Amino acid sequence: MTMDLKDKKIVLGLSGGVACYKAAELCRALTREGASVQVVMTEAATHFITAVTMQALSGNPVHTDQWDTRIANNMAHIDLTRGADAILVAPCSADFMRKLAHGACDDLLSTLCLARPRAVPLLVAPAMNVEMWQNPATQRNLAQLRADGVAIFGPAAGEQACGEVGLGRMLEPLDLLEELIAAFQPKLLAGRRVLITAGPTFEAIDPVRGITNLSSGKMGYAIARAAREAGADVTLVSGPTALPTPHGVRRTDVQSAQQMHDAVMAAVGGQHVFIGVAAVADWRVVNASDQKMKKQEDGAAPVLQFEQNADILACVAATTSLSGWPYCVGFAAETENLVEYGAIKREKKGIPLLVGNIGHHTFGQDDNTVILFDETGHTVLPRADKLTLARQLISEIAKRLEQRSLLK
Ligand code: CTP
């Protein structure tokens, strides 16, 4: 839990749709991240979920009516939006999209959306049947909302409550949470393409055994998420991990170092940044067996022969000499003399930035301490959770890209 929404005031609007059940979990996730949540429901939404549930989850009274004489000035549409950090309408039905696109204000939720100060972002998570979503009328309203600066989260494709399949499902609560948190992050890498490797590799010995390492992928996945939050188009080439893909990140799964190399080289064209976070195996087994190896009667142990894998980071760095892109960032795990070894490794790899992990203890942990090495020396990023460090790293990279563009 990063408490990324600490002290944020969020108005959570629910319009009518079966996805209201997901809004309950979303509300809980928002409060867990430290947000203070004011729930506003349309009359249609109250047919799908009760105000009591949303009140219990948000810890605040729920507003369902524009005419509420319990409010001293009877101006909930003003009171709720002044001082709010964002309004998130989830689910946003086709009809509510129509209202927003046309500036309607015939219930509390639509009125407060219209009455919000310009600085308060309006974010909507559409939820509807696939035909309703694809209908030109909805697409017209969608284009209008985009033109008006409204952020659209989703929808996702998949099986729908009505039994049909296609686009129109509301994003899952945790994806919406990620989108909302991202909305508050500075767009330092807008328009940039970032390619990242993460996780361990797996070098087969036979069809059921192999050699791997303790990398969990957490740091690489956190960097992928932070890059996406910063507005980049992110491709993640991942070795085997149990981690969920950060929302909005394109992911290619691989096993061996060779597959990781091939996937990276296929994707590297046009990338602005390459970050090699993966713990890539230095060697592969050349005499791997096609069949499961059996124990020998005489107790003889198998003899494995190894061959060195290509250094993916070095291969990518070699391509930058032509165009100057991508900007290459490497990682190094050292168990001793990090400051000395880090600087040497950066030079040896021929890359502008190297991130040194202190010790092998980082593998699988949720937090870390790192040292950044560049041509001017080194900087310590003190111990923090991996997402915080990832955001700091992205900001350091963005600063250096900015300097490069100015130099060109
Ligand atoms: N790397 C890579 N391909 C490899 C090996 C490493 O892309 N075949 C990348 C890693 O993703 C990381 C960096 O190179 O960014 C680590 O470099 P490396 O020299 O392998 O680091 P160590 O394993 O720490 O090196 P050494 O074994 O020399 O200590």
Tab-separated table of C-alpha atoms and ligand atoms in Angstrom:
chain	number	residue	atom	x	y	z
A	1	MET	CA	0.000	0.000	0.000
A	2	THR	CA	1.616	3.233	-1.145
A	3	MET	CA	-1.083	5.659	0.129
A	4	ASP	CA	-0.849	7.316	-3.285
A	5	LEU	CA	-4.175	9.078	-2.751
A	6	LYS	CA	-3.406	10.388	0.732
A	7	ASP	CA	-5.379	13.572	1.399
A	8	LYS	CA	-6.995	13.470	-2.055
A	9	LYS	CA	-10.672	14.373	-2.163
A	10	ILE	CA	-12.440	12.222	-4.720
A	11	VAL	CA	-16.066	12.501	-5.798
A	12	LEU	CA	-17.096	9.021	-6.922
A	13	GLY	CA	-20.165	9.199	-9.163
A	14	LEU	CA	-22.255	6.114	-9.936
A	15	SER	CA	-24.713	6.071	-12.817
A	16	GLY	CA	-27.048	3.190	-13.653
A	17	GLY	CA	-25.398	-0.052	-14.689
A	18	VAL	CA	-24.716	-3.526	-13.394
A	19	ALA	CA	-21.047	-2.494	-13.017
A	20	CYS	CA	-22.166	-0.604	-9.888
A	21	TYR	CA	-21.127	-3.723	-7.995
A	22	LYS	CA	-17.524	-3.019	-9.019
A	23	ALA	CA	-17.846	0.557	-7.743
A	24	ALA	CA	-18.193	-0.837	-4.211
A	25	GLU	CA	-14.769	-2.448	-4.405
A	26	LEU	CA	-13.352	0.612	-6.127
A	27	CYS	CA	-14.612	2.798	-3.279
A	28	ARG	CA	-12.901	0.532	-0.771
A	29	ALA	CA	-9.645	0.621	-2.765
A	30	LEU	CA	-9.752	4.428	-2.910
A	31	THR	CA	-10.154	4.782	0.841
A	32	ARG	CA	-7.417	2.213	1.436
A	33	GLU	CA	-5.053	4.408	-0.611
A	34	GLY	CA	-5.865	7.300	1.706
A	35	ALA	CA	-8.492	9.154	-0.352
A	36	SER	CA	-11.521	10.801	1.189
A	37	VAL	CA	-14.445	9.699	-0.972
A	38	GLN	CA	-17.806	11.402	-1.448
A	39	VAL	CA	-20.218	9.131	-3.273
A	40	VAL	CA	-22.924	10.574	-5.499
A	41	MET	CA	-25.428	8.207	-7.103
A	42	THR	CA	-28.000	8.787	-9.822
A	43	GLU	CA	-31.495	7.444	-9.249
A	44	ALA	CA	-30.741	4.648	-11.756
A	45	ALA	CA	-27.616	3.640	-9.812
A	46	THR	CA	-29.683	3.085	-6.659
A	47	HIS	CA	-31.501	0.260	-8.487
A	48	PHE	CA	-28.211	-1.644	-8.764
A	49	ILE	CA	-26.575	-1.021	-5.380
A	50	THR	CA	-27.777	0.655	-2.222
A	51	ALA	CA	-26.575	3.954	-0.800
A	52	VAL	CA	-26.111	2.110	2.506
A	53	THR	CA	-23.357	-0.063	1.023
A	54	MET	CA	-21.580	2.928	-0.491
A	55	GLN	CA	-21.953	4.891	2.738
A	56	ALA	CA	-20.398	2.083	4.772
A	57	LEU	CA	-17.498	1.757	2.328
A	58	SER	CA	-16.780	5.466	1.895
A	59	GLY	CA	-17.442	6.391	5.514
A	60	ASN	CA	-19.428	9.412	4.323
A	61	PRO	CA	-23.113	10.144	3.717
A	62	VAL	CA	-24.107	9.310	0.135
A	63	HIS	CA	-25.790	11.923	-2.054
A	64	THR	CA	-28.593	10.706	-4.276
A	65	ASP	CA	-30.790	13.753	-4.642
A	66	GLN	CA	-30.323	17.234	-6.020
A	67	TRP	CA	-33.110	18.472	-3.721
A	68	ASP	CA	-31.795	17.728	-0.249
A	69	THR	CA	-33.172	19.991	2.428
A	70	ARG	CA	-30.808	18.511	5.042
A	71	ILE	CA	-27.961	20.449	3.395
A	72	ALA	CA	-27.961	23.978	4.834
A	73	ASN	CA	-27.558	25.833	1.539
A	74	ASN	CA	-29.021	23.016	-0.590
A	75	MET	CA	-26.090	23.391	-2.964
A	76	ALA	CA	-24.422	19.993	-2.892
A	77	HIS	CA	-23.311	20.451	-6.516
A	78	ILE	CA	-21.135	23.390	-5.395
A	79	ASP	CA	-20.020	22.101	-1.996
A	80	LEU	CA	-18.905	18.710	-3.325
A	81	THR	CA	-16.820	20.081	-6.178
A	82	ARG	CA	-15.034	22.992	-4.489
A	83	GLY	CA	-11.821	21.547	-3.097
A	84	ALA	CA	-12.255	18.195	-4.877
A	85	ASP	CA	-9.144	16.759	-6.537
A	86	ALA	CA	-11.060	14.736	-9.123
A	87	ILE	CA	-14.511	13.507	-10.089
A	88	LEU	CA	-14.584	9.882	-11.209
A	89	VAL	CA	-17.808	8.584	-12.735
A	90	ALA	CA	-17.683	4.784	-12.504
A	91	PRO	CA	-19.766	3.263	-13.921
A	92	CYS	CA	-20.623	5.827	-16.577
A	93	SER	CA	-23.637	4.577	-18.538
A	94	ALA	CA	-24.334	5.409	-22.193
A	95	ASP	CA	-27.082	7.769	-21.041
A	96	PHE	CA	-24.783	9.499	-18.559
A	97	MET	CA	-22.148	9.946	-21.293
A	98	ARG	CA	-24.885	11.615	-23.369
A	99	LYS	CA	-25.669	13.949	-20.489
A	100	LEU	CA	-22.028	14.893	-19.957
A	101	ALA	CA	-21.455	15.442	-23.666
A	102	HIS	CA	-24.432	17.804	-23.851
A	103	GLY	CA	-23.942	19.664	-20.593
A	104	ALA	CA	-27.179	18.349	-19.116
A	105	CYS	CA	-27.826	19.110	-15.459
A	106	ASP	CA	-31.054	17.389	-14.482
A	107	ASP	CA	-29.797	15.437	-11.465
A	108	LEU	CA	-27.153	16.008	-8.800
A	109	LEU	CA	-24.340	14.057	-10.503
A	110	SER	CA	-24.690	15.709	-13.916
A	111	THR	CA	-25.135	19.119	-12.271
A	112	LEU	CA	-21.983	18.822	-10.205
A	113	CYS	CA	-19.997	17.639	-13.252
A	114	LEU	CA	-21.117	20.772	-15.089
A	115	ALA	CA	-20.529	22.982	-12.053
A	116	ARG	CA	-17.017	21.720	-11.335
A	117	PRO	CA	-14.211	24.255	-11.450
A	118	ARG	CA	-12.003	23.833	-14.539
A	119	ALA	CA	-9.072	22.681	-12.444
A	120	VAL	CA	-11.016	19.621	-11.206
A	121	PRO	CA	-10.460	16.777	-13.685
A	122	LEU	CA	-13.467	14.755	-14.818
A	123	LEU	CA	-12.651	11.078	-15.340
A	124	VAL	CA	-15.159	8.559	-16.608
A	125	ALA	CA	-15.212	4.773	-16.789
A	126	PRO	CA	-17.799	3.755	-19.410
A	127	ALA	CA	-19.819	0.600	-18.769
A	128	MET	CA	-22.433	-0.674	-21.191
A	129	ASN	CA	-23.481	-3.366	-23.640
A	130	VAL	CA	-21.189	-3.777	-26.650
A	131	GLU	CA	-23.845	-2.597	-29.148
A	132	MET	CA	-24.577	0.486	-27.053
A	133	TRP	CA	-20.840	1.253	-26.931
A	134	GLN	CA	-20.373	0.811	-30.669
A	135	ASN	CA	-23.454	2.788	-31.601
A	136	PRO	CA	-22.454	5.911	-33.543
A	137	ALA	CA	-24.430	8.039	-31.085
A	138	THR	CA	-22.270	6.834	-28.173
A	139	GLN	CA	-19.099	7.218	-30.248
A	140	ARG	CA	-20.138	10.804	-31.066
A	141	ASN	CA	-20.609	11.523	-27.364
A	142	LEU	CA	-17.275	9.885	-26.605
A	143	ALA	CA	-15.472	12.081	-29.162
A	144	GLN	CA	-17.157	15.139	-27.675
A	145	LEU	CA	-16.090	14.206	-24.147
A	146	ARG	CA	-12.495	13.691	-25.302
A	147	ALA	CA	-12.557	17.036	-27.078
A	148	ASP	CA	-13.809	18.594	-23.842
A	149	GLY	CA	-10.775	17.242	-21.972
A	150	VAL	CA	-12.585	14.449	-20.125
A	151	ALA	CA	-10.328	11.430	-19.419
A	152	ILE	CA	-11.848	8.111	-20.504
A	153	PHE	CA	-10.777	4.969	-18.626
A	154	GLY	CA	-11.497	1.839	-20.666
A	155	PRO	CA	-13.835	0.221	-21.401
A	156	ALA	CA	-12.430	-3.314	-21.457
A	157	ALA	CA	-13.457	-6.093	-23.820
A	158	GLY	CA	-14.811	-9.423	-22.652
A	159	GLU	CA	-17.907	-11.277	-21.562
A	160	GLN	CA	-20.713	-8.991	-20.474
A	161	ALA	CA	-23.447	-9.386	-17.871
A	162	CYS	CA	-26.010	-9.623	-20.707
A	163	GLY	CA	-24.141	-12.647	-22.124
A	164	GLU	CA	-22.777	-10.815	-25.168
A	165	VAL	CA	-19.062	-10.443	-25.738
A	166	GLY	CA	-17.143	-7.335	-26.732
A	167	LEU	CA	-16.053	-3.841	-25.698
A	168	GLY	CA	-18.081	-2.132	-23.019
A	169	ARG	CA	-17.159	-3.778	-19.705
A	170	MET	CA	-16.105	-1.372	-17.023
A	171	LEU	CA	-12.420	-1.679	-16.089
A	172	GLU	CA	-11.741	-3.752	-12.989
A	173	PRO	CA	-11.566	-1.765	-9.716
A	174	LEU	CA	-7.789	-2.125	-9.337
A	175	ASP	CA	-7.208	-1.022	-12.944
A	176	LEU	CA	-9.373	2.035	-12.284
A	177	LEU	CA	-7.401	2.720	-9.130
A	178	GLU	CA	-4.156	2.615	-11.149
A	179	GLU	CA	-5.670	4.955	-13.751
A	180	LEU	CA	-6.771	7.414	-11.090
A	181	ILE	CA	-3.379	7.393	-9.364
A	182	ALA	CA	-1.717	7.853	-12.774
A	183	ALA	CA	-3.917	10.881	-13.443
A	184	PHE	CA	-2.141	12.681	-10.584
A	185	GLN	CA	1.379	11.898	-11.832
A	186	PRO	CA	3.298	14.431	-13.964
A	187	LYS	CA	3.418	13.450	-17.666
A	188	LEU	CA	7.219	13.546	-17.884
A	189	LEU	CA	7.427	10.972	-20.680
A	190	ALA	CA	4.394	11.975	-22.769
A	191	GLY	CA	4.868	10.856	-26.356
A	192	ARG	CA	7.894	8.675	-25.494
A	193	ARG	CA	8.189	4.946	-26.145
A	194	VAL	CA	9.852	2.881	-23.430
A	195	LEU	CA	10.987	-0.759	-23.658
A	196	ILE	CA	11.714	-2.607	-20.411
A	197	THR	CA	12.969	-6.102	-19.557
A	198	ALA	CA	12.005	-7.568	-16.187
A	199	GLY	CA	12.076	-10.710	-14.089
A	200	PRO	CA	14.354	-13.733	-14.244
A	201	THR	CA	15.060	-15.930	-17.234
A	202	PHE	CA	14.660	-19.705	-17.271
A	203	GLU	CA	17.273	-21.818	-19.037
A	204	ALA	CA	15.990	-25.315	-19.696
A	205	ILE	CA	17.960	-28.412	-18.720
A	206	ASP	CA	15.249	-30.773	-19.915
A	207	PRO	CA	11.475	-30.334	-20.553
A	208	VAL	CA	10.678	-30.103	-16.806
A	209	ARG	CA	13.810	-28.617	-15.238
A	210	GLY	CA	15.846	-25.503	-15.643
A	211	ILE	CA	18.147	-22.884	-14.166
A	212	THR	CA	16.695	-19.600	-13.011
A	213	ASN	CA	17.358	-16.942	-10.350
A	214	LEU	CA	15.569	-15.197	-7.498
A	215	SER	CA	14.490	-12.068	-9.398
A	216	SER	CA	10.798	-11.442	-8.682
A	217	GLY	CA	10.279	-8.857	-11.424
A	218	LYS	CA	8.903	-6.333	-8.901
A	219	MET	CA	11.375	-3.555	-9.760
A	220	GLY	CA	10.924	-3.905	-13.532
A	221	TYR	CA	7.129	-4.018	-13.208
A	222	ALA	CA	7.174	-0.951	-10.938
A	223	ILE	CA	9.269	0.894	-13.539
A	224	ALA	CA	6.856	-0.142	-16.295
A	225	ARG	CA	3.971	1.204	-14.231
A	226	ALA	CA	5.806	4.444	-13.422
A	227	ALA	CA	6.694	4.986	-17.089
A	228	ARG	CA	3.072	4.480	-18.090
A	229	GLU	CA	1.922	6.866	-15.348
A	230	ALA	CA	4.351	9.410	-16.812
A	231	GLY	CA	2.506	9.155	-20.137
A	232	ALA	CA	4.856	6.805	-22.031
A	233	ASP	CA	3.866	3.996	-24.382
A	234	VAL	CA	5.371	1.028	-22.551
A	235	THR	CA	6.405	-2.426	-23.753
A	236	LEU	CA	7.473	-4.924	-21.113
A	237	VAL	CA	9.400	-8.059	-22.055
A	238	SER	CA	9.086	-10.302	-19.036
A	239	GLY	CA	10.620	-13.526	-17.850
A	240	PRO	CA	8.444	-15.879	-15.752
A	241	THR	CA	6.824	-13.996	-12.822
A	242	ALA	CA	3.540	-14.192	-10.938
A	243	LEU	CA	2.955	-10.428	-11.162
A	244	PRO	CA	-0.071	-8.796	-12.774
A	245	THR	CA	0.662	-6.622	-15.810
A	246	PRO	CA	0.518	-2.918	-14.907
A	247	HIS	CA	-2.598	-1.412	-16.486
A	248	GLY	CA	-2.032	-0.084	-20.002
A	249	VAL	CA	1.347	-1.776	-20.447
A	250	ARG	CA	1.980	-4.078	-23.435
A	251	ARG	CA	3.604	-7.291	-22.211
A	252	THR	CA	5.463	-10.059	-24.042
A	253	ASP	CA	6.254	-13.178	-22.014
A	254	VAL	CA	9.470	-15.075	-22.586
A	255	GLN	CA	11.399	-17.791	-20.771
A	256	SER	CA	14.995	-18.002	-21.918
A	257	ALA	CA	17.606	-15.260	-22.357
A	258	GLN	CA	17.639	-16.064	-26.078
A	259	GLN	CA	13.860	-15.483	-26.314
A	260	MET	CA	14.225	-12.267	-24.312
A	261	HIS	CA	16.965	-11.105	-26.676
A	262	ASP	CA	14.825	-11.868	-29.743
A	263	ALA	CA	11.727	-10.171	-28.301
A	264	VAL	CA	13.730	-7.066	-27.366
A	265	MET	CA	15.447	-6.790	-30.741
A	266	ALA	CA	12.079	-7.173	-32.501
A	267	ALA	CA	10.594	-4.331	-30.438
A	268	VAL	CA	13.543	-1.943	-30.127
A	269	GLY	CA	13.018	0.030	-33.355
A	270	GLY	CA	11.494	3.449	-32.628
A	271	GLN	CA	11.973	3.207	-28.848
A	272	HIS	CA	13.190	6.298	-26.987
A	273	VAL	CA	14.286	4.506	-23.830
A	274	PHE	CA	15.469	0.970	-23.076
A	275	ILE	CA	15.681	-0.120	-19.443
A	276	GLY	CA	17.242	-3.531	-18.820
A	277	VAL	CA	15.977	-4.573	-15.404
A	278	ALA	CA	15.805	-8.329	-16.036
A	279	ALA	CA	18.229	-10.639	-14.273
A	280	VAL	CA	19.289	-12.360	-17.483
A	281	ALA	CA	21.092	-15.693	-17.246
A	282	ASP	CA	24.688	-15.319	-18.361
A	283	TRP	CA	24.801	-18.882	-19.706
A	284	ARG	CA	22.469	-21.358	-21.351
A	285	VAL	CA	22.705	-25.148	-21.336
A	286	VAL	CA	23.795	-26.363	-24.746
A	287	ASN	CA	23.264	-30.052	-24.083
A	288	ALA	CA	19.710	-29.725	-22.719
A	289	SER	CA	17.827	-32.986	-23.106
A	290	ASP	CA	14.679	-33.295	-25.275
A	291	GLN	CA	13.287	-35.850	-22.834
A	292	LYS	CA	13.150	-35.797	-19.057
A	293	MET	CA	16.540	-36.930	-17.757
A	294	LYS	CA	16.426	-40.148	-15.704
A	295	LYS	CA	18.603	-41.070	-12.758
A	296	GLN	CA	21.452	-43.391	-13.764
A	297	GLU	CA	21.799	-46.863	-12.223
A	298	ASP	CA	25.410	-46.128	-11.285
A	299	GLY	CA	24.434	-42.829	-9.619
A	300	ALA	CA	26.354	-40.736	-12.191
A	301	ALA	CA	25.324	-37.087	-12.188
A	302	PRO	CA	24.503	-35.361	-15.478
A	303	VAL	CA	27.204	-33.138	-16.938
A	304	LEU	CA	25.870	-29.839	-18.251
A	305	GLN	CA	27.713	-27.756	-20.814
A	306	PHE	CA	27.185	-24.033	-21.000
A	307	GLU	CA	27.498	-21.329	-23.594
A	308	GLN	CA	27.390	-17.602	-22.876
A	309	ASN	CA	24.145	-15.761	-23.737
A	310	ALA	CA	24.171	-12.549	-25.743
A	311	ASP	CA	24.209	-9.428	-23.579
A	312	ILE	CA	20.842	-7.873	-24.479
A	313	LEU	CA	21.676	-4.484	-23.001
A	314	ALA	CA	24.954	-4.331	-24.905
A	315	CYS	CA	23.181	-5.354	-28.138
A	316	VAL	CA	20.646	-2.529	-27.687
A	317	ALA	CA	23.352	-0.057	-26.701
A	318	ALA	CA	25.190	-0.955	-29.917
A	319	THR	CA	22.144	0.103	-31.979
A	320	THR	CA	22.074	3.562	-30.367
A	321	SER	CA	25.299	4.603	-32.045
A	322	LEU	CA	23.352	4.925	-35.295
A	323	SER	CA	20.432	7.170	-34.261
A	324	GLY	CA	21.252	8.186	-30.695
A	325	TRP	CA	18.144	6.260	-29.560
A	326	PRO	CA	17.136	4.517	-27.406
A	327	TYR	CA	18.580	6.035	-24.266
A	328	CYS	CA	19.895	2.940	-22.446
A	329	VAL	CA	19.597	2.274	-18.736
A	330	GLY	CA	21.140	-0.795	-17.126
A	331	PHE	CA	20.890	-2.408	-13.707
A	332	ALA	CA	23.613	-4.045	-11.681
A	333	ALA	CA	23.426	-6.149	-8.547
A	334	GLU	CA	26.669	-6.171	-6.589
A	335	THR	CA	27.379	-7.702	-3.215
A	336	GLU	CA	30.478	-5.522	-2.527
A	337	ASN	CA	32.238	-2.345	-3.709
A	338	LEU	CA	29.062	-1.089	-5.431
A	339	VAL	CA	30.311	2.465	-5.959
A	340	GLU	CA	33.507	1.325	-7.656
A	341	TYR	CA	32.017	-1.600	-9.611
A	342	GLY	CA	28.943	0.414	-10.668
A	343	ALA	CA	30.985	3.148	-12.313
A	344	ILE	CA	33.183	0.595	-14.081
A	345	LYS	CA	30.207	-1.441	-15.267
A	346	ARG	CA	28.489	1.634	-16.756
A	347	GLU	CA	31.599	2.451	-18.800
A	348	LYS	CA	32.089	-1.156	-19.846
A	349	LYS	CA	28.484	-1.470	-21.002
A	350	GLY	CA	28.741	1.814	-22.919
A	351	ILE	CA	25.497	3.181	-21.464
A	352	PRO	CA	24.661	6.672	-20.137
A	353	LEU	CA	22.904	5.524	-16.939
A	354	LEU	CA	23.334	2.519	-14.663
A	355	VAL	CA	21.264	1.727	-11.582
A	356	GLY	CA	23.131	-0.150	-8.874
A	357	ASN	CA	21.242	-2.318	-6.389
A	358	ILE	CA	22.878	-2.657	-3.033
A	359	GLY	CA	23.405	-6.353	-2.516
A	360	HIS	CA	21.434	-9.353	-3.660
A	361	HIS	CA	18.937	-8.691	-0.850
A	362	THR	CA	16.775	-6.664	-3.230
A	363	PHE	CA	15.491	-9.825	-5.000
A	364	GLY	CA	11.842	-10.321	-4.102
A	365	GLN	CA	11.739	-7.442	-1.597
A	366	ASP	CA	9.189	-4.637	-1.732
A	367	ASP	CA	11.704	-1.886	-1.083
A	368	ASN	CA	15.236	-1.132	-2.093
A	369	THR	CA	18.115	1.376	-2.048
A	370	VAL	CA	19.792	2.223	-5.348
A	371	ILE	CA	22.680	4.303	-6.671
A	372	LEU	CA	22.511	6.014	-10.056
A	373	PHE	CA	25.733	6.214	-12.051
A	374	ASP	CA	26.134	8.592	-14.969
A	375	GLU	CA	28.982	10.485	-16.611
A	376	THR	CA	29.010	13.054	-13.793
A	377	GLY	CA	29.342	10.581	-10.917
A	378	HIS	CA	26.834	8.857	-8.685
A	379	THR	CA	23.658	9.739	-6.716
A	380	VAL	CA	22.030	7.663	-3.971
A	381	LEU	CA	18.247	7.204	-4.003
A	382	PRO	CA	17.516	6.365	-0.364
A	383	ARG	CA	15.562	3.319	0.744
A	384	ALA	CA	11.956	3.411	-0.426
A	385	ASP	CA	9.317	1.101	-1.823
A	386	LYS	CA	10.011	0.018	-5.393
A	387	LEU	CA	7.193	2.108	-6.941
A	388	THR	CA	8.524	5.285	-5.295
A	389	LEU	CA	12.036	4.473	-6.529
A	390	ALA	CA	10.664	3.680	-9.990
A	391	ARG	CA	8.967	7.093	-10.162
A	392	GLN	CA	12.197	8.787	-9.087
A	393	LEU	CA	14.132	6.856	-11.721
A	394	ILE	CA	11.620	7.836	-14.431
A	395	SER	CA	11.969	11.468	-13.399
A	396	GLU	CA	15.800	11.188	-13.551
A	397	ILE	CA	15.550	9.614	-17.009
A	398	ALA	CA	13.117	12.317	-18.201
A	399	LYS	CA	15.528	15.013	-16.983
A	400	ARG	CA	18.372	13.466	-18.954
A	401	LEU	CA	16.222	13.045	-22.103
A	402	GLU	CA	15.313	16.705	-21.835
A	403	GLN	CA	18.996	17.656	-21.643
A	404	ARG	CA	19.785	15.458	-24.643
A	405	SER	CA	17.047	17.004	-26.762
A	406	LEU	CA	18.334	20.458	-25.846
A	407	LEU	CA	21.838	19.426	-26.821
A	408	LYS	CA	20.769	18.195	-30.272
B	1	CTP	N1	21.885	-7.897	-19.111
B	1	CTP	C1	21.377	-8.174	-20.357
B	1	CTP	N2	21.662	-9.350	-20.980
B	1	CTP	C2	22.476	-10.245	-20.395
B	1	CTP	C3	23.003	-9.986	-19.121
B	1	CTP	C4	22.687	-8.812	-18.501
B	1	CTP	O1	20.642	-7.334	-20.887
B	1	CTP	N3	22.728	-11.363	-21.033
B	1	CTP	C5	21.577	-6.620	-18.482
B	1	CTP	C6	20.704	-6.708	-17.251
B	1	CTP	O2	19.331	-6.593	-17.580
B	1	CTP	C7	21.201	-5.528	-16.421
B	1	CTP	C8	22.664	-5.513	-16.744
B	1	CTP	O3	22.783	-6.067	-18.032
B	1	CTP	O4	20.663	-4.311	-16.884
B	1	CTP	C9	23.461	-6.306	-15.760
B	1	CTP	O5	24.711	-6.450	-16.303
B	1	CTP	P1	25.672	-7.646	-15.958
B	1	CTP	O6	27.020	-7.247	-16.424
B	1	CTP	O7	25.128	-8.934	-16.394
B	1	CTP	O8	25.526	-7.529	-14.449
B	1	CTP	P2	25.921	-8.530	-13.451
B	1	CTP	O9	25.182	-9.804	-13.629
B	1	CTP	O10	25.761	-7.777	-12.196
B	1	CTP	O11	27.434	-8.679	-13.978
B	1	CTP	P3	28.600	-9.550	-13.400
B	1	CTP	O12	28.141	-10.944	-13.630
B	1	CTP	O13	29.723	-9.141	-14.246
B	1	CTP	O14	28.690	-9.132	-11.977
